[in-house]
Tab-separated table of C-alpha atoms in Angstrom:
chain	number	residue	atom	x	y	z
G	1208	MET	CA	-2.325	76.858	-106.774
G	1209	ALA	CA	-0.387	74.152	-107.985
G	1210	LEU	CA	-0.228	73.454	-112.277
G	1211	ASN	CA	-1.497	70.229	-113.098
G	1212	VAL	CA	0.199	69.327	-116.021
G	1213	PHE	CA	-2.557	67.145	-117.941
G	1214	ASP	CA	-5.151	70.372	-117.514
G	1215	HIS	CA	-2.607	72.552	-118.926
G	1216	ASP	CA	-3.666	73.236	-123.030
G	1217	GLU	CA	0.185	73.487	-123.981
G	1218	TYR	CA	1.374	70.223	-122.413
G	1219	ARG	CA	2.593	67.477	-124.708
G	1220	PRO	CA	4.859	64.424	-124.307
G	1221	PRO	CA	8.451	64.705	-125.101
G	1222	VAL	CA	8.593	63.987	-128.918
G	1223	TRP	CA	12.035	61.567	-128.772
G	1224	LYS	CA	14.637	61.905	-131.113
G	1225	SER	CA	15.839	59.503	-133.295
G	1226	TYR	CA	18.812	61.032	-135.331
G	1227	LEU	CA	21.673	59.733	-133.027
G	1228	TYR	CA	19.532	56.275	-132.952
G	1229	GLN	CA	19.646	56.457	-137.164
G	1230	LEU	CA	23.487	56.966	-136.675
G	1231	GLN	CA	24.109	54.205	-134.643
G	1232	GLN	CA	22.524	51.894	-136.855
G	1233	GLU	CA	24.920	53.252	-139.709
G	1234	ALA	CA	28.155	52.634	-137.682
G	1235	PRO	CA	30.437	50.464	-139.015
G	1236	HIS	CA	30.240	46.860	-137.776
G	1237	PRO	CA	33.319	44.950	-136.159
G	1238	ARG	CA	35.819	42.845	-138.188
G	1239	ARG	CA	38.656	41.101	-136.661
G	1240	LEU	CA	41.846	40.337	-138.936
G	1241	THR	CA	42.649	37.106	-137.686
G	1242	CYS	CA	46.433	36.051	-137.633
G	1243	THR	CA	47.044	33.137	-139.610
G	1244	CYS	CA	49.737	31.567	-137.571
G	1245	GLU	CA	50.370	30.741	-133.749
G	1246	VAL	CA	52.183	33.364	-131.817
G	1247	GLU	CA	53.797	32.356	-128.787
G	1248	THR	CA	53.876	35.454	-126.996
G	1249	ARG	CA	49.932	35.680	-126.932
G	1250	PRO	CA	48.550	36.447	-123.822
G	1251	LYS	CA	45.338	34.151	-122.707
G	1252	TYR	CA	42.737	36.616	-122.780
G	1253	TYR	CA	43.176	37.649	-126.333
G	1254	GLY	CA	42.302	35.640	-129.288
G	1255	ARG	CA	43.504	35.003	-132.864
G	1256	GLU	CA	42.911	39.199	-133.711
G	1257	TYR	CA	46.345	38.974	-131.304
G	1258	HIS	CA	49.082	39.880	-134.374
G	1259	GLY	CA	52.325	39.699	-131.947
G	1260	MET	CA	54.938	42.299	-132.357
G	1261	ILE	CA	54.214	44.259	-135.722
G	1262	SER	CA	54.819	47.744	-136.739
G	1263	ARG	CA	52.382	50.131	-137.113
G	1264	GLU	CA	53.154	49.684	-140.705
G	1265	GLU	CA	52.289	46.386	-140.911
G	1266	ALA	CA	49.167	46.872	-138.911
G	1267	ASP	CA	47.963	49.803	-141.102
G	1268	GLN	CA	48.657	47.776	-144.405
G	1269	SER	CA	46.496	44.628	-143.017
G	1270	LEU	CA	43.574	46.697	-142.071
G	1271	SER	CA	43.377	49.110	-145.171
G	1272	GLN	CA	40.769	46.615	-146.895
G	1273	ALA	CA	38.030	47.306	-144.900
G	1274	GLU	CA	35.810	49.891	-142.340
G	1275	GLY	CA	35.810	48.463	-139.027
G	1276	SER	CA	38.685	46.335	-139.569
G	1277	TYR	CA	41.165	45.316	-136.234
G	1278	LEU	CA	44.082	43.553	-134.429
G	1279	ILE	CA	45.819	43.566	-131.513
G	1280	ARG	CA	49.689	43.975	-131.438
G	1281	GLU	CA	52.110	44.175	-128.937
G	1282	SER	CA	54.227	47.479	-128.940
G	1283	GLN	CA	57.592	47.775	-130.369
G	1284	ARG	CA	58.281	51.091	-128.773
G	1285	GLN	CA	57.376	49.358	-125.001
G	1286	PRO	CA	56.966	45.508	-125.214
G	1287	GLY	CA	54.749	43.894	-122.867
G	1288	THR	CA	52.333	46.627	-123.635
G	1289	TYR	CA	49.552	46.096	-126.319
G	1290	THR	CA	47.796	48.312	-128.902
G	1291	LEU	CA	44.339	47.996	-130.270
G	1292	ALA	CA	44.823	49.025	-134.020
G	1293	LEU	CA	41.623	50.034	-135.330
G	1294	ARG	CA	40.314	51.091	-138.856
G	1295	PHE	CA	37.985	53.747	-139.020
G	1296	GLY	CA	37.278	57.184	-141.294
G	1297	ASN	CA	39.711	55.576	-143.646
G	1298	GLN	CA	42.829	55.735	-141.366
G	1299	THR	CA	44.430	53.171	-138.853
G	1300	ARG	CA	43.744	54.525	-135.404
G	1301	ASN	CA	45.708	52.716	-132.324
G	1302	PHE	CA	44.838	52.809	-128.602
G	1303	ARG	CA	46.446	51.660	-125.788
G	1304	LEU	CA	44.983	48.709	-124.607
G	1305	TYR	CA	44.845	47.348	-121.090
G	1306	HIS	CA	42.915	44.253	-119.208
G	1307	ASP	CA	42.440	43.936	-115.307
G	1308	GLY	CA	40.092	41.078	-116.012
G	1309	LYS	CA	38.019	43.484	-118.295
G	1310	HIS	CA	39.236	45.012	-121.587
G	1311	PHE	CA	39.535	48.710	-121.723
G	1312	VAL	CA	41.112	51.701	-123.309
G	1313	GLY	CA	39.453	54.417	-121.406
G	1314	GLU	CA	36.519	54.528	-118.704
G	1315	LYS	CA	34.428	51.754	-120.054
G	1316	ARG	CA	35.325	47.894	-119.170
G	1317	PHE	CA	34.428	45.315	-121.568
G	1318	GLU	CA	33.948	41.655	-121.227
G	1319	SER	CA	35.432	40.889	-124.729
G	1320	ILE	CA	37.854	42.431	-127.337
G	1321	HIS	CA	34.430	42.543	-129.718
G	1322	ASP	CA	32.340	44.473	-128.063
G	1323	LEU	CA	35.271	47.084	-126.998
G	1324	VAL	CA	35.201	47.406	-130.466
G	1325	THR	CA	31.849	47.607	-130.912
G	1326	ASP	CA	31.401	50.323	-128.845
G	1327	GLY	CA	34.032	52.307	-130.412
G	1328	LEU	CA	33.241	52.391	-133.438
G	1329	ILE	CA	29.460	53.609	-132.869
G	1330	THR	CA	31.161	56.216	-130.425
G	1331	LEU	CA	33.768	57.310	-133.187
G	1332	TYR	CA	31.017	57.209	-135.729
G	1333	ILE	CA	28.389	59.595	-133.798
G	1334	GLU	CA	30.689	61.898	-132.423
G	1335	THR	CA	32.210	62.104	-136.157
G	1336	LYS	CA	28.604	62.796	-138.071
G	1337	ALA	CA	26.948	64.386	-135.212
G	1338	ALA	CA	29.598	66.545	-133.246
G	1339	GLU	CA	27.854	70.171	-133.534
G	1340	TYR	CA	24.361	68.298	-133.084
G	1341	ILE	CA	25.574	66.768	-129.589
G	1342	ALA	CA	27.223	70.157	-128.839
G	1343	LYS	CA	23.850	71.547	-128.464
G	1344	MET	CA	21.995	68.820	-127.375
G	1345	THR	CA	21.131	70.656	-123.993
G	1346	ILE	CA	19.729	73.627	-125.537
G	1347	ASN	CA	15.813	73.477	-125.248
G	1348	PRO	CA	15.808	70.389	-123.120
G	1349	ILE	CA	12.171	68.506	-122.551
G	1350	TYR	CA	12.802	68.605	-118.820
G	1351	GLU	CA	11.905	72.095	-118.336
G	1352	HIS	CA	8.442	71.622	-119.684
G	1353	VAL	CA	7.852	68.313	-117.282
G	1354	GLY	CA	7.034	69.137	-113.854
G	1355	TYR	CA	6.375	66.933	-110.292
G	1356	THR	CA	6.232	66.444	-106.664
G	1357	THR	CA	3.893	63.628	-105.388
G	1358	LEU	CA	3.326	60.621	-107.149
G	1359	ASN	CA	-0.087	60.524	-109.206
G	1360	GLN	CA	-2.224	57.482	-110.239
G	1361	GLU	CA	-0.387	54.923	-112.640
G	1362	PRO	CA	-3.062	54.654	-115.468
G	1363	THR	CA	-1.625	57.885	-116.660
G	1364	LEU	CA	1.393	56.849	-117.514
G	1365	LYS	CA	0.381	54.475	-120.826
G	1366	LYS	CA	-0.962	57.707	-122.184
G	1367	LEU	CA	2.112	59.592	-122.158
G	1368	LEU	CA	4.398	56.706	-123.625
G	1369	PRO	CA	5.893	57.265	-126.817
G	1370	GLN	CA	5.095	54.721	-129.611
G	1371	SER	CA	7.906	55.531	-132.227
G	1372	PRO	CA	10.634	58.732	-131.821
G	1373	GLU	CA	10.645	61.126	-134.544
G	1374	ALA	CA	13.907	62.017	-136.212
G	1375	PRO	CA	14.361	65.719	-137.319
G	1376	ASP	CA	14.196	64.165	-140.785
G	1377	GLY	CA	11.477	62.102	-140.360
G	1378	PRO	CA	10.589	59.370	-138.272
G	1379	VAL	CA	12.675	56.144	-138.053
G	1380	PRO	CA	10.906	52.580	-136.603
G	1381	VAL	CA	12.093	51.314	-133.462
G	1382	LYS	CA	11.052	47.982	-131.989
G	1383	GLU	CA	8.462	47.220	-129.674
G	1384	ASP	CA	11.037	47.535	-126.491
G	1385	ARG	CA	8.862	45.330	-123.641
G	1386	ASN	CA	10.593	47.333	-120.897
G	1387	ALA	CA	9.891	50.838	-122.642
G	1388	GLU	CA	7.318	51.540	-119.969
G	1389	GLU	CA	9.951	50.794	-116.953
G	1390	ARG	CA	12.800	52.521	-118.536
G	1391	LEU	CA	10.598	55.421	-119.014
G	1392	THR	CA	9.114	55.389	-115.474
G	1393	SER	CA	11.178	58.081	-114.157
G	1394	LEU	CA	9.762	60.780	-116.799
G	1395	VAL	CA	6.548	59.473	-116.458
G	1396	ARG	CA	6.752	60.127	-113.272
G	1397	ARG	CA	7.338	63.843	-113.450
G	1398	ALA	CA	4.727	64.562	-116.128
G	1399	THR	CA	2.037	62.645	-113.517
G	1400	LEU	CA	2.930	64.182	-110.636
G	1401	ARG	CA	0.930	67.180	-109.333
G	1402	GLU	CA	2.035	69.906	-106.499
G	1403	SER	CA	0.772	69.355	-102.899
G	1404	ASP	CA	0.456	72.398	-100.764
G	1405	LEU	CA	1.772	70.497	-98.001
G	1406	ALA	CA	4.786	69.138	-99.545
G	1407	PRO	CA	7.668	70.635	-98.600
G	1408	LYS	CA	10.140	72.387	-101.261
G	1409	TYR	CA	13.479	70.896	-100.335
G	1410	GLU	CA	16.028	71.035	-103.354
G	1411	LYS	CA	17.898	68.037	-104.026
G	1412	ILE	CA	20.694	67.352	-106.341
G	1413	HIS	CA	20.314	63.843	-108.257
G	1414	ASN	CA	22.734	61.125	-107.562
G	1415	PHE	CA	23.963	59.709	-110.616
G	1416	LYS	CA	25.493	56.726	-111.479
G	1417	VAL	CA	27.362	55.096	-114.635
G	1418	HIS	CA	24.486	52.917	-115.896
G	1419	THR	CA	24.038	50.293	-118.689
G	1420	PHE	CA	20.819	50.261	-120.476
G	1421	ARG	CA	19.567	47.458	-122.109
G	1422	GLY	CA	17.520	48.068	-125.312
G	1423	PRO	CA	17.372	51.216	-126.799
G	1424	HIS	CA	17.259	54.397	-124.231
G	1425	TRP	CA	16.698	58.191	-124.411
G	1426	CYS	CA	17.938	60.617	-122.422
G	1427	GLU	CA	15.184	62.282	-120.098
G	1428	TYR	CA	16.872	65.903	-120.595
G	1429	CYS	CA	17.775	66.339	-123.932
G	1430	ALA	CA	15.182	63.505	-125.287
G	1431	ASN	CA	18.250	62.407	-127.843
G	1432	PHE	CA	19.220	58.792	-128.003
G	1433	MET	CA	21.895	57.482	-125.785
G	1434	TRP	CA	24.338	55.549	-127.720
G	1435	GLY	CA	26.612	53.072	-127.260
G	1436	LEU	CA	26.532	49.310	-126.281
G	1437	ILE	CA	27.387	49.595	-122.354
G	1438	ALA	CA	27.413	52.826	-120.050
G	1439	GLN	CA	25.298	54.731	-122.449
G	1440	GLY	CA	24.254	57.520	-119.674
G	1441	VAL	CA	23.838	58.145	-115.960
G	1442	LYS	CA	20.793	57.189	-114.256
G	1443	CYS	CA	19.991	58.495	-110.855
G	1444	ALA	CA	20.104	55.993	-107.523
G	1445	ASP	CA	17.408	58.053	-105.862
G	1446	CYS	CA	14.976	58.640	-108.810
G	1447	GLY	CA	15.916	56.732	-111.378
G	1448	LEU	CA	16.315	59.836	-114.066
G	1449	ASN	CA	18.231	58.517	-117.060
G	1450	VAL	CA	20.235	61.076	-118.661
G	1451	HIS	CA	23.177	61.747	-120.814
G	1452	LYS	CA	26.767	62.119	-118.772
G	1453	GLN	CA	26.864	65.564	-120.175
G	1454	CYS	CA	23.459	66.466	-119.439
G	1455	SER	CA	23.933	65.625	-116.180
G	1456	LYS	CA	25.956	68.758	-115.367
G	1457	VAL	CA	23.125	70.560	-116.375
G	1458	VAL	CA	19.656	69.053	-114.703
G	1459	PRO	CA	18.462	71.291	-111.940
G	1460	ASN	CA	19.091	69.984	-108.198
G	1461	ASP	CA	15.165	68.607	-107.995
G	1462	CYS	CA	15.377	65.207	-107.723
G	1463	GLN	CA	12.070	63.655	-106.566
G	1464	PRO	CA	13.354	60.134	-105.223
G	1465	ASP	CA	11.226	57.110	-105.798
G	1466	LEU	CA	10.372	54.358	-103.077
G	1467	ARG	CA	11.427	51.904	-105.598
G	1468	HIS	CA	14.870	53.475	-105.199
G	1469	VAL	CA	15.309	54.611	-101.698
G	1470	LYS	CA	14.637	51.126	-100.030
G	1471	LYS	CA	16.178	52.161	-96.567
G	1472	VAL	CA	15.039	54.331	-93.742
G	1473	TYR	CA	18.418	54.139	-92.250
G	1474	SER	CA	21.293	55.216	-93.616
G	1475	CYS	CA	19.709	56.980	-96.556
G	1476	ASP	CA	20.630	60.683	-97.000
G	1477	LEU	CA	18.463	62.763	-94.959
G	1478	THR	CA	16.598	64.871	-97.913
G	1479	THR	CA	16.627	61.825	-100.368
G	1480	LEU	CA	14.439	59.821	-97.511
G	1481	VAL	CA	12.123	62.907	-96.532
G	1482	LYS	CA	11.475	63.982	-100.562
G	1483	ALA	CA	10.724	59.968	-100.984
G	1484	HIS	CA	8.383	59.922	-98.307
G	1485	ASN	CA	6.767	63.406	-98.812
G	1486	THR	CA	7.507	64.833	-95.652
G	1487	LYS	CA	9.143	67.664	-93.543
G	1488	ARG	CA	11.265	65.544	-91.394
G	1489	PRO	CA	12.303	61.593	-91.559
G	1490	MET	CA	9.268	59.649	-89.967
G	1491	VAL	CA	11.983	57.796	-87.619
G	1492	VAL	CA	12.902	61.092	-85.948
G	1493	ASP	CA	8.801	62.188	-85.524
G	1494	MET	CA	7.972	58.515	-84.264
G	1495	CYS	CA	10.375	58.147	-81.905
G	1496	ILE	CA	10.187	61.728	-80.353
G	1497	GLN	CA	6.404	61.390	-80.340
G	1498	GLU	CA	6.661	58.071	-78.469
G	1499	ILE	CA	9.231	59.326	-75.864
G	1500	GLU	CA	6.874	62.238	-74.944
G	1501	ALA	CA	3.969	60.439	-74.746
G	1502	ARG	CA	5.496	57.913	-72.764
G	1503	GLY	CA	6.765	60.912	-70.394
G	1504	LEU	CA	10.224	63.201	-70.412
G	1505	GLN	CA	10.362	62.246	-66.632
G	1506	SER	CA	12.545	58.876	-66.849
G	1507	GLU	CA	15.839	59.202	-65.423
G	1508	GLY	CA	18.950	59.398	-67.623
G	1509	LEU	CA	16.686	59.927	-70.601
G	1510	TYR	CA	19.168	59.674	-73.747
G	1511	ARG	CA	22.314	59.132	-71.129
G	1512	ILE	CA	21.309	55.505	-70.454
G	1513	SER	CA	21.466	53.086	-73.231
G	1514	GLY	CA	18.897	50.602	-73.883
G	1515	PHE	CA	19.898	46.526	-75.522
G	1516	SER	CA	21.905	47.200	-78.346
G	1517	GLU	CA	20.136	44.300	-80.020
G	1518	LEU	CA	16.489	45.543	-79.494
G	1519	ILE	CA	17.757	48.623	-80.876
G	1520	GLU	CA	19.186	47.145	-84.070
G	1521	ASP	CA	15.490	45.441	-84.181
G	1522	VAL	CA	14.015	48.576	-83.996
G	1523	LYS	CA	16.033	49.689	-86.851
G	1524	LEU	CA	15.193	46.765	-88.715
G	1525	HIS	CA	11.506	47.594	-88.325
G	1526	PHE	CA	11.983	51.137	-89.847
G	1527	ASP	CA	14.006	49.792	-92.831
G	1528	ARG	CA	11.203	47.033	-93.796
G	1529	ASP	CA	7.903	48.909	-92.647
G	1530	GLY	CA	8.834	52.564	-92.641
G	1531	GLU	CA	6.036	54.659	-90.921
G	1532	LYS	CA	3.896	51.531	-90.194
G	1533	ALA	CA	6.974	50.323	-87.940
G	1534	ASP	CA	5.673	49.610	-84.483
G	1535	ILE	CA	7.511	51.037	-81.592
G	1536	SER	CA	4.914	51.224	-79.160
G	1537	SER	CA	5.333	50.572	-75.179
G	1538	ASN	CA	3.900	46.997	-75.883
G	1539	ALA	CA	6.249	45.970	-78.533
G	1540	TYR	CA	9.363	47.798	-76.730
G	1541	GLU	CA	8.588	48.420	-73.023
G	1542	ASP	CA	12.048	50.120	-72.206
G	1543	LEU	CA	12.012	53.455	-73.638
G	1544	ASN	CA	15.717	53.325	-73.565
G	1545	ILE	CA	15.778	51.454	-76.667
G	1546	ILE	CA	13.482	54.080	-78.408
G	1547	THR	CA	15.854	56.769	-77.274
G	1548	GLY	CA	18.562	54.963	-78.653
G	1549	ALA	CA	17.021	53.854	-81.925
G	1550	LEU	CA	16.596	57.541	-82.362
G	1551	LYS	CA	20.345	58.538	-81.474
G	1552	LEU	CA	21.293	55.283	-83.801
G	1553	TYR	CA	19.422	57.251	-86.669
G	1554	PHE	CA	21.420	60.057	-86.579
G	1555	ARG	CA	24.288	58.538	-86.047
G	1556	GLU	CA	24.250	56.164	-89.092
G	1557	LEU	CA	23.383	59.724	-91.411
G	1558	PRO	CA	26.002	59.616	-94.297
G	1559	ILE	CA	25.809	63.463	-94.221
G	1560	PRO	CA	25.542	64.124	-90.341
G	1561	LEU	CA	22.616	66.336	-89.487
G	1562	ILE	CA	25.083	69.375	-89.108
G	1563	THR	CA	26.825	68.791	-92.028
G	1564	TYR	CA	30.236	68.510	-93.016
G	1565	ASP	CA	30.216	71.542	-95.100
G	1566	ALA	CA	28.692	73.644	-92.116
G	1567	TYR	CA	30.656	71.811	-89.432
G	1568	PRO	CA	34.064	74.212	-89.333
G	1569	HIS	CA	31.577	77.383	-89.040
G	1570	PHE	CA	29.848	75.567	-86.021
G	1571	VAL	CA	32.994	74.668	-84.217
G	1572	GLU	CA	33.881	78.266	-84.872
G	1573	THR	CA	30.850	79.299	-83.268
G	1574	GLY	CA	31.440	77.275	-80.096
G	1575	LYS	CA	34.913	78.886	-79.412
G	1576	ILE	CA	33.191	82.131	-78.974
G	1577	THR	CA	32.845	82.836	-75.366
G	1578	ASP	CA	30.545	86.234	-75.753
G	1579	THR	CA	27.094	84.583	-75.515
G	1580	GLU	CA	25.078	87.447	-77.792
G	1581	LYS	CA	27.978	87.085	-80.572
G	1582	ARG	CA	27.885	83.272	-79.931
G	1583	LEU	CA	24.035	83.297	-80.754
G	1584	GLU	CA	24.628	85.822	-84.065
G	1585	SER	CA	27.449	83.435	-85.309
G	1586	LEU	CA	25.008	80.295	-84.581
G	1587	HIS	CA	22.363	82.101	-86.540
G	1588	GLU	CA	24.599	82.429	-89.431
G	1589	ALA	CA	25.519	78.940	-89.404
G	1590	LEU	CA	22.505	77.414	-89.364
G	1591	LYS	CA	21.579	79.473	-92.729
G	1592	LEU	CA	24.551	76.529	-94.169
G	1593	LEU	CA	22.502	73.924	-93.696
G	1594	PRO	CA	20.054	72.050	-96.003
G	1595	PRO	CA	16.073	72.854	-95.559
G	1596	ALA	CA	15.695	69.544	-94.458
G	1597	HIS	CA	18.519	69.609	-91.906
G	1598	CYS	CA	17.831	72.447	-90.606
G	1599	GLU	CA	13.986	71.844	-90.103
G	1600	THR	CA	14.992	68.600	-88.377
G	1601	LEU	CA	17.612	70.139	-86.027
G	1602	ARG	CA	14.954	72.597	-85.275
G	1603	TYR	CA	12.253	69.991	-84.378
G	1604	LEU	CA	14.925	67.729	-82.157
G	1605	MET	CA	16.279	70.761	-80.473
G	1606	GLY	CA	12.741	71.568	-79.261
G	1607	HIS	CA	12.527	68.361	-78.203
G	1608	LEU	CA	15.461	68.534	-76.055
G	1609	LYS	CA	14.333	71.843	-74.487
G	1610	ARG	CA	11.248	70.306	-73.299
G	1611	VAL	CA	13.360	67.426	-72.076
G	1612	THR	CA	15.364	69.809	-69.868
G	1613	GLU	CA	12.049	71.183	-68.341
G	1614	TYR	CA	12.155	68.089	-66.319
G	1615	GLU	CA	15.472	67.764	-65.466
G	1616	LYS	CA	14.895	67.669	-61.812
G	1617	ASP	CA	13.419	64.069	-62.622
G	1618	ASN	CA	15.105	63.004	-65.147
G	1619	LEU	CA	18.907	64.808	-64.434
G	1620	MET	CA	19.352	65.614	-68.330
G	1621	THR	CA	20.307	69.070	-68.580
G	1622	SER	CA	21.191	71.263	-71.459
G	1623	GLU	CA	24.727	70.546	-70.793
G	1624	ASN	CA	24.519	66.635	-70.402
G	1625	LEU	CA	22.318	66.506	-73.531
G	1626	GLY	CA	24.807	68.696	-75.318
G	1627	ILE	CA	27.722	65.780	-74.153
G	1628	VAL	CA	25.411	63.109	-75.405
G	1629	PHE	CA	24.221	64.552	-78.881
G	1630	GLY	CA	27.597	66.819	-79.733
G	1631	PRO	CA	29.075	63.696	-81.220
G	1632	THR	CA	26.211	62.079	-82.611
G	1633	LEU	CA	24.614	65.489	-84.800
G	1634	MET	CA	28.080	66.850	-85.815
G	1635	ARG	CA	31.303	65.058	-86.883
G	1636	ALA	CA	34.552	66.231	-88.145
G	1637	PRO	CA	35.080	65.701	-91.873
G	1638	GLY	CA	37.621	63.233	-93.424
G	1639	LEU	CA	37.444	61.083	-90.571
G	1640	ASP	CA	40.310	63.153	-88.263
G	1641	ALA	CA	40.143	61.688	-85.111
G	1642	MET	CA	42.909	64.582	-83.659
G	1643	MET	CA	40.347	66.951	-84.676
G	1644	ALA	CA	37.114	65.029	-83.570
G	1645	LEU	CA	39.046	64.840	-79.792
G	1646	ASN	CA	39.500	68.463	-79.462
G	1647	ASP	CA	36.263	69.601	-80.936
G	1648	ILE	CA	34.443	67.797	-78.433
G	1649	ARG	CA	34.226	70.389	-75.932
G	1650	TYR	CA	32.779	72.726	-78.591
G	1651	GLN	CA	30.516	70.010	-79.835
G	1652	ARG	CA	29.057	70.140	-76.691
G	1653	LEU	CA	29.025	73.842	-76.418
G	1654	VAL	CA	27.113	74.287	-79.647
G	1655	ILE	CA	24.420	71.925	-78.924
G	1656	GLU	CA	24.004	73.183	-75.671
G	1657	THR	CA	23.400	76.820	-76.812
G	1658	LEU	CA	20.933	75.231	-79.547
G	1659	ILE	CA	18.959	74.034	-77.110
G	1660	ARG	CA	18.912	76.680	-74.511
G	1661	ASN	CA	17.721	79.251	-77.330
G	1662	GLU	CA	16.008	77.306	-79.676
G	1663	ASP	CA	12.945	79.361	-79.881
G	1664	VAL	CA	15.106	82.236	-80.217
G	1665	LEU	CA	17.341	80.779	-83.477
G	1666	PHE	CA	14.711	79.034	-85.011
C-alpha cells in the first residue's frame, strides 16, 4: 500500500537553512575605483573602472584601501588582454577578463562588470567562510524524506510553504517573496503526490539546466540557500526541481515530469512523456494503434502507403495541443494512412529512438546472427538494455504489427515488409553516421522482422 505523507506521523515540512543566506548578506559590496584621467585605449565596453596598462603592484596599491574595491587593467605581459583586479581577504586577486557581448571570468556571463564583481564577492566570501559546511551539504538531504508519484490537490500546498527559514544559530528574517509558492512548487509537489497502484514505476533522470533564480531560493535537495547573483543553481526542465549544481550530481533518478514543463507530445523524450501523463506508454501510440485496429487491418499497403504530409502534420499539431483529447477518428481523418503516418512520424521525431542509441549496436549485432535460436537469445538480452518505458512501448507496437501480419493476404504487409518500413523508424545509428546507417539497413529490417515474428516469446 502506498504511503500518504500527510497520514505519516513522522512527516514534517522541510526546514530551510539560512546560514548561507546570512553569509550572502554579509559579503563585501563592490567598490569601483575610477580612473581620474582619460585613457585613449579604453575598450568601449568598459567604463571609468578601466585604468589602462598599469602593473600588478600599482593595482594592488590603489586597491589596498577597501575590501571589495576593483579596477580593470590591461596586461603588461600580454597586451590586448584585460585583467580584473579585485580586493578580497586583504589581498588583491587578479582574474583574466573576457567579453563576447557579456563579461565573464568563468562559466557565468554578466551584463555588467558591477554584476560580475557582486557575484564574485558573494561567491568568494561564502566559499571562504563556509567551505567545510558546503562540502557537507549533501549529507542528510531533505529530498529523501519527501515522496511523490501522482499530483494531488492544490490546497495542501500552502500548508507546506515555509514562513521563514531557520539558520543553525537561529532564525534570520527573510522578506516575503511574492513568488514563494511558485518557486517551491516542485518540492511541494513531491510532498503532495500520492502513490498510484496503476502508475508505471519508470526511472527517469532529471533534465537539469543552469538557471538564474529571481529572489532568494533554497535548494530542494539539501535545503540550503542558493547563493549568487545569477546562475545560482540548476533547474530540471521536466519537473522544475531546483538544486545546487553540486547537489544535482547526487539527486536520485526519479524525475516526475510536470505537465506545465512538458508542453509537447511529439519530439518529447518518451520516458518524460509517459511519466508526465502517468501512463504506461505514450498516448499517441495507444490512440493511433487503437484507431487503426478499430477501422480494420485489411487496408492494402498499411504503413507502406503514405498519407498527405500536411494532414499528418495536422494530427501532430492536435496531439501537441490537445494531448489525449485529440480527435483522430474517421470523422476527422477519413484516410487511415494519415493515422499510420502520424504514428511513424512520432517514432521518427523521438529525440532518443525507441531502440535507443546505447542499445543500437547490440541490436545490430543481433541482426547479423544467422542461427535463429542464437538470434532470439541475443535479442532477448538486447531488450534488457532498453529503458522500461521504451521496452513496454516496443512490446505493444510489436504485438500490433504481429496482428497486422495476420491479414497479410489482404494488406500485403508481411513481417519482412513491416521490417523494411519500421527498421529505420525505430532504429537510428548514433552519431548520425550516414555510412553506418546505410550499411545497417538490412540488419535493422531483420531485427524488426524477428521482433514481430517472435513478439510472444521475446516480451
